[in-house]
CSV table of C-alpha atoms in Angstrom, one decimal:
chain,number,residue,atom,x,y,z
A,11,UNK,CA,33.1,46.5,15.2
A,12,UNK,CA,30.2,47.8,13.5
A,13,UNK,CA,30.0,44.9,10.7
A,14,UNK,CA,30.1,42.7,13.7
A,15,UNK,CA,27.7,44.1,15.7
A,16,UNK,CA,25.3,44.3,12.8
A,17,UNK,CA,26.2,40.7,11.6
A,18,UNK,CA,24.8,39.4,15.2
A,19,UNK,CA,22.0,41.3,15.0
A,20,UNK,CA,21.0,40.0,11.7
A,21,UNK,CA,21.5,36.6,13.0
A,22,UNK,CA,19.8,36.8,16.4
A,23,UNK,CA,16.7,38.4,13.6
A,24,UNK,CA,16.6,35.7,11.6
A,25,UNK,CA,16.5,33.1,13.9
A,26,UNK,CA,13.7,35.3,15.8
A,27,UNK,CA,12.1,35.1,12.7
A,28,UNK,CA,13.0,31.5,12.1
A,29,UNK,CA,11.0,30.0,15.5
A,30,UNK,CA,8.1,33.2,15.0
A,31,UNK,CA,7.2,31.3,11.8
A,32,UNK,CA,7.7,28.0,12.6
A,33,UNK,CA,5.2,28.4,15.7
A,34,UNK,CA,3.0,30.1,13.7
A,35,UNK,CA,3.2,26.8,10.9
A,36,UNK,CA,2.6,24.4,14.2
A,37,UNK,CA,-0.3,26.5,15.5
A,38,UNK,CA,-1.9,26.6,11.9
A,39,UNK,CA,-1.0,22.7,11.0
A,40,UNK,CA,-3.8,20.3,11.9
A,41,UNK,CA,-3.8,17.5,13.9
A,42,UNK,CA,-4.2,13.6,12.4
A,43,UNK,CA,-7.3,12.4,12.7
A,44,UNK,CA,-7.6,9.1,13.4
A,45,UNK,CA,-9.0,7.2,10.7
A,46,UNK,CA,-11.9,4.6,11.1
A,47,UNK,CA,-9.7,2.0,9.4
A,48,UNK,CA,-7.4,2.0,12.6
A,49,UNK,CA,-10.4,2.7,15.0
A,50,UNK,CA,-11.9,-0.7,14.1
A,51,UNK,CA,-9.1,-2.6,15.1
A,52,UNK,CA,-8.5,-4.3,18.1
A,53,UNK,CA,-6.2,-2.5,20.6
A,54,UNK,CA,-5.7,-6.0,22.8
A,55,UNK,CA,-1.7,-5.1,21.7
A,56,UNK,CA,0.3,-2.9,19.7
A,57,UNK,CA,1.7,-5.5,16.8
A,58,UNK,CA,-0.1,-6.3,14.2
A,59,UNK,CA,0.9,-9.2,11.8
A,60,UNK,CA,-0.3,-8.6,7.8
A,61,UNK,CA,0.5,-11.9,6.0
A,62,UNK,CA,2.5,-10.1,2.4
A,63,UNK,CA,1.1,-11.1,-0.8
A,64,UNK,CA,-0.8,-13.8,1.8
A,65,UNK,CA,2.0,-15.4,2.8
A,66,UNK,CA,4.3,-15.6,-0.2
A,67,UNK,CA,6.8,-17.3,1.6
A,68,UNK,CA,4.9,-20.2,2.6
A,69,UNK,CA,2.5,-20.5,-0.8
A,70,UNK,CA,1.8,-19.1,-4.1
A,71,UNK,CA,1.5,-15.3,-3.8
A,72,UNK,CA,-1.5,-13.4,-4.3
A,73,UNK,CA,-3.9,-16.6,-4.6
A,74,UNK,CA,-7.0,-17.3,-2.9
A,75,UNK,CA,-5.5,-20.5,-1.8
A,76,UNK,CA,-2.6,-18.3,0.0
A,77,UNK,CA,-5.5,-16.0,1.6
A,78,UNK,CA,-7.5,-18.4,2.4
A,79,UNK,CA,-4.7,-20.3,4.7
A,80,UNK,CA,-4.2,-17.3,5.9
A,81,UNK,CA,-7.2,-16.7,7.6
A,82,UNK,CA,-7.3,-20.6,8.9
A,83,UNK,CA,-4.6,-19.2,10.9
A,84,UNK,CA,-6.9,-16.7,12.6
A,85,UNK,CA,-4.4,-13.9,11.0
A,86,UNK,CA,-7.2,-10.8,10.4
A,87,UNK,CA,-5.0,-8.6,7.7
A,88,UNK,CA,-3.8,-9.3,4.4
A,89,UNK,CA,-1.4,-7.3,1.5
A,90,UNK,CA,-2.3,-7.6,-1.7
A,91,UNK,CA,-1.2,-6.4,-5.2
A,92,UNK,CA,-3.7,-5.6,-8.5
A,93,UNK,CA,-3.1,-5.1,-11.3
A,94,UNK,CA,-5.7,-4.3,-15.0
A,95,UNK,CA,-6.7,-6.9,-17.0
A,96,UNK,CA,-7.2,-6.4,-20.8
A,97,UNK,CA,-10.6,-5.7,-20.5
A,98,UNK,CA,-10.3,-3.5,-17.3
A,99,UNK,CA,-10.9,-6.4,-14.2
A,100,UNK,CA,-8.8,-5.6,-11.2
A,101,UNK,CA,-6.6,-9.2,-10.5
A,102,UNK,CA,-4.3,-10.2,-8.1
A,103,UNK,CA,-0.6,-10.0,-9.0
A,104,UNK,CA,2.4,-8.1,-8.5
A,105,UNK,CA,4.7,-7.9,-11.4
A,106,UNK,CA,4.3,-6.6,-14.9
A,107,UNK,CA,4.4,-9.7,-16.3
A,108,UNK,CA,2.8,-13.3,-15.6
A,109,UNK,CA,6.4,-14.8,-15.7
A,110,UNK,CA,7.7,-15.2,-12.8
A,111,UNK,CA,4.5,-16.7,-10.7
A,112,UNK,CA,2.8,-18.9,-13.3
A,113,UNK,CA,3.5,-21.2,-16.5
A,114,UNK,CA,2.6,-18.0,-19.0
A,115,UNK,CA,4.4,-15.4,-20.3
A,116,UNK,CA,3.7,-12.2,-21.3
A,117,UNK,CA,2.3,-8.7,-19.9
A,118,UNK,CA,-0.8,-9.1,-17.6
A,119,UNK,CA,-2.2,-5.9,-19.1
A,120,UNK,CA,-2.3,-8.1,-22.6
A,121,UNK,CA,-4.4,-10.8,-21.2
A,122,UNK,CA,-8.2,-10.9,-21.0
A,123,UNK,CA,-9.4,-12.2,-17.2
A,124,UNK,CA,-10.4,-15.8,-19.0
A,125,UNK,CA,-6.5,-16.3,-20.3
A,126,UNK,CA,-5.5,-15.0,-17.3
A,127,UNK,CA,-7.4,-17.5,-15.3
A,128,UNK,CA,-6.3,-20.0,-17.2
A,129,UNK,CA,-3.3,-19.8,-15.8
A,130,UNK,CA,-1.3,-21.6,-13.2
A,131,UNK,CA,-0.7,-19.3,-10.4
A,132,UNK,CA,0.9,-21.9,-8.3
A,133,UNK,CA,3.5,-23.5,-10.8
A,134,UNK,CA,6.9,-21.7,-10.3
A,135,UNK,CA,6.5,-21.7,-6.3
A,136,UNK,CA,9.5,-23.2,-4.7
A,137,UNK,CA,11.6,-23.5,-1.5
A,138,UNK,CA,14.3,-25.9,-3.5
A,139,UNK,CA,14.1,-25.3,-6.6
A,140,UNK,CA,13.3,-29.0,-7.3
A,141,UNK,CA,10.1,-29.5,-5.8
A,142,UNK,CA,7.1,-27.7,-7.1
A,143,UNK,CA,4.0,-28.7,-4.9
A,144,UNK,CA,1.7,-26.5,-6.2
A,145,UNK,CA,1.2,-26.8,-9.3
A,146,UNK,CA,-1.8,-28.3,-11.5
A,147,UNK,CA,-3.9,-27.5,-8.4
A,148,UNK,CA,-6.2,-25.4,-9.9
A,149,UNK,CA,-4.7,-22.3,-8.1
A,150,UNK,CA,-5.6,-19.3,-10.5
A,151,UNK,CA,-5.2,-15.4,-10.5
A,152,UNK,CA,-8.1,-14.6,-8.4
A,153,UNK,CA,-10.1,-11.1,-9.1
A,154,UNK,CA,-10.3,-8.5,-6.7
A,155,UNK,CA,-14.4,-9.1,-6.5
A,156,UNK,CA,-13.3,-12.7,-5.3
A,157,UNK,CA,-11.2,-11.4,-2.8
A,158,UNK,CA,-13.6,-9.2,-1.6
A,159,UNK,CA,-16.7,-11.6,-2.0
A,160,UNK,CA,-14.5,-14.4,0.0
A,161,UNK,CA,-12.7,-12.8,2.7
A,162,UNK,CA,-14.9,-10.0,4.3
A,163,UNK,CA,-13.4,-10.6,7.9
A,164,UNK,CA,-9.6,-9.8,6.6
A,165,UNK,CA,-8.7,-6.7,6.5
A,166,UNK,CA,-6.8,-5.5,3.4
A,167,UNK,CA,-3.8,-3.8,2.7
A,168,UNK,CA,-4.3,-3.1,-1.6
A,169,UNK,CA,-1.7,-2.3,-3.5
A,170,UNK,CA,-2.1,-0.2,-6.9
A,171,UNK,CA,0.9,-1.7,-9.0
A,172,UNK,CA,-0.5,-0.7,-12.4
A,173,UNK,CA,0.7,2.6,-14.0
A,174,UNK,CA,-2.9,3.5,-15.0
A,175,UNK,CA,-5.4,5.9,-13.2
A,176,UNK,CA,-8.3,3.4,-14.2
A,177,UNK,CA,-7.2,1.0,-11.6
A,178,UNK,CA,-7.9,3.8,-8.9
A,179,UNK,CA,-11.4,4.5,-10.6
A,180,UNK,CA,-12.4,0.7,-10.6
A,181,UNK,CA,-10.6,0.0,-6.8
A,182,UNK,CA,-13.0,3.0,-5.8
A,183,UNK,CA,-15.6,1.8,-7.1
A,184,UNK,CA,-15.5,-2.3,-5.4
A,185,UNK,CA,-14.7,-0.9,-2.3
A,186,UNK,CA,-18.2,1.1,-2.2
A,187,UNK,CA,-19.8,-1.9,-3.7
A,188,UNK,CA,-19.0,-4.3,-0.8
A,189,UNK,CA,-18.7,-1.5,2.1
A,190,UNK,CA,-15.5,-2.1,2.4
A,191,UNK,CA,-14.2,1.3,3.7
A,192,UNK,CA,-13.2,0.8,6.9
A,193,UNK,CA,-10.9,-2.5,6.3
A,194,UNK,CA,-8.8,-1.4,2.9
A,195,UNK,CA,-6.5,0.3,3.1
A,196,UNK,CA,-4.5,1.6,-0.1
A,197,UNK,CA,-0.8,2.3,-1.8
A,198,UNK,CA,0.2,2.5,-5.4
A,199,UNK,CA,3.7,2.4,-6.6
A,200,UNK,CA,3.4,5.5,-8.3
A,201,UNK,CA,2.2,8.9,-7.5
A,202,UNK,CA,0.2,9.6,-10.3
A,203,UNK,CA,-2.0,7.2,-8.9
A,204,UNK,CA,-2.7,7.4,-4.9
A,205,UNK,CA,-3.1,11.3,-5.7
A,206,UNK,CA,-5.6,10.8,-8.4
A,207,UNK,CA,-7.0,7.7,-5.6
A,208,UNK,CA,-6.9,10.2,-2.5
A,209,UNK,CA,-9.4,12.8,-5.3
A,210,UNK,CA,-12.0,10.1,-6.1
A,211,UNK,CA,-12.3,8.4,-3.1
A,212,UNK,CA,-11.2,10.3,0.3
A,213,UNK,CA,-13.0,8.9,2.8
A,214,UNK,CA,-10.2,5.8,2.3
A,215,UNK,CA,-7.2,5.1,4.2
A,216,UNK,CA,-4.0,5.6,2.3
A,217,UNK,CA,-0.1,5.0,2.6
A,218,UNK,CA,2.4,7.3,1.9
A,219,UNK,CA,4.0,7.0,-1.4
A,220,UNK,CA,7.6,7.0,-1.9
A,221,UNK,CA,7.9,11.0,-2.2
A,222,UNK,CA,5.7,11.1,0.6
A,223,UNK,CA,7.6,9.8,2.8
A,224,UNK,CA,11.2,10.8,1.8
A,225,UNK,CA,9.8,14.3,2.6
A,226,UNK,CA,8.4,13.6,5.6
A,227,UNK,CA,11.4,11.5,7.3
A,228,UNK,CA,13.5,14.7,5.9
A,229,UNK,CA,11.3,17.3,7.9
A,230,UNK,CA,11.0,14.8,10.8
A,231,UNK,CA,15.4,14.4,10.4
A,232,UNK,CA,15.1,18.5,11.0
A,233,UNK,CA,12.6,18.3,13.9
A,234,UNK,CA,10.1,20.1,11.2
A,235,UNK,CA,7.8,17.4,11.5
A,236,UNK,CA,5.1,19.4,13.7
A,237,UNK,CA,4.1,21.8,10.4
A,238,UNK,CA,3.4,19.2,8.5
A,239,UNK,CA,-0.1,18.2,7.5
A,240,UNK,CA,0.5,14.9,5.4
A,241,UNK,CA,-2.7,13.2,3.5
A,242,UNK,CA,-1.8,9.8,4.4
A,243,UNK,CA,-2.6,7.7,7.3
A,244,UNK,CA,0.1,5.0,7.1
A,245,UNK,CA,4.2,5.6,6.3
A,246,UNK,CA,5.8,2.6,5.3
A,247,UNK,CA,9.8,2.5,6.3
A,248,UNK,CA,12.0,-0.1,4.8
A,249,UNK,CA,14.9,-1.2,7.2
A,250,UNK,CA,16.9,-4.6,7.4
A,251,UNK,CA,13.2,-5.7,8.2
A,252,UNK,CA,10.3,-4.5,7.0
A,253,UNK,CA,8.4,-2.1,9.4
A,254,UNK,CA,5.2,-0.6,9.0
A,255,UNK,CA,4.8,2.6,11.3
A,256,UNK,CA,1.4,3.7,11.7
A,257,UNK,CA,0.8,7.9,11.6
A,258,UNK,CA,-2.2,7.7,13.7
């Protein structure tokens, strides 16, 4: 009876112990502050639509033609992907490699920005497979100056695809030169990256990477979610559809 006894009360400590510390955790955690990149928008309703890649589904990805069209149809936010350039210039594009969305081949990374803008960026676009209206229209890989220096009413959603902490320097660095910190916001695909990002330029809104986030949706799966300070201000979740949920 003894072993019993002492067995409950060893269990009624450690959960005594187990809600003592996690109040403690939610008293010392700090609230979100709402960044100015969400402050700025318009709060007329609770949906916002971001055109991905500018509307890859209805023109070449990642052009200025896409982001252009874009804003014709009064849409105010736009995802974008950039990537480094041989000689270090922050362009538009997604993948690795200039396959799949122009008439090169090869590594973007291995270009200079004059053989990457001599590309086609609207030549493999397609609905059908047969009909390619797009190309030899002069659509190029824009720069991310271009993007900036063209569209300063949308606001921006960049993505840091390039496994190099120099695209995080040189992002930092545009988005101070146009004044662009309240209307970018910023993800990289890998960690590395946003952290060394989050380090050299703070004062910018940032998404959570994929870590990020599995250890938040686990904390938030164990109601746990109240002691956690996280350092990002947007947690992207990937269902059937995609859905981006807002920590603000």
């Amino acid at each position: 009876m003894k072993m019993i006894h002492r067995s409950i009360l060893g269990f009624i400590t450690i959960i005594i112990l187990c809600v003592i510390s996690y109040g403690i955790l939610s008293a010392l955690s700090k609230p979100i502050v709402l960044h100015t990149f969400f402050k700025t928008q318009s709060n007329e309703n609770n949906i916002k639509i971001i055109a991905n890649k500018g509307g890859s589904k209805s023109w070449p990805e990642n052009t200025m033609y896409g982001f252009e069209k874009v804003q014709e149809l009064s849409i105010d936010s736009i995802s974008l992907d950039v990537r480094l350039s041989q000689n270090n210039v922050l362009v538009a594009i997604h993948d690795k490699k200039v396959d799949r969305t122009t008439n090169g081949k090869g590594i973007v990374r291995q270009f200079n920005l004059d053989e990457l803008q001599n590309l086609d960026a609207g030549h493999n676009w397609t609905t059908d497979d047969v009909i390619y209206k797009y190309r030899d229209l002069g659509i190029t890989i824009p720069t991310l100056t271009e993007v900036f220096t063209n569209l300063p009413d949308l606001r921006k959603y960049i993505n840091i695809t390039e496994d190099n902490i120099i695209a995080s320097d040189i992002l930092c660095i545009k988005i101070h030169e146009y004044n662009t910190i309240d209307s970018v916001l910023v993800s990289a695909k890998y960690t590395e990256v946003i952290k060394y990002f989050r380090q050299i330029c703070p004062e910018v809104a940032t998404a959570a990477d994929l870590y990020e986030t599995t250890i938040f949706l686990a904390l938030n799966a164990m109601f746990l979610s109240p002691i956690h300070n996280p350092n990002f201000q947007l947690l992207r979740v990937v269902l059937f559809v995609g859905l981006l949920v807002a920590l603000v």
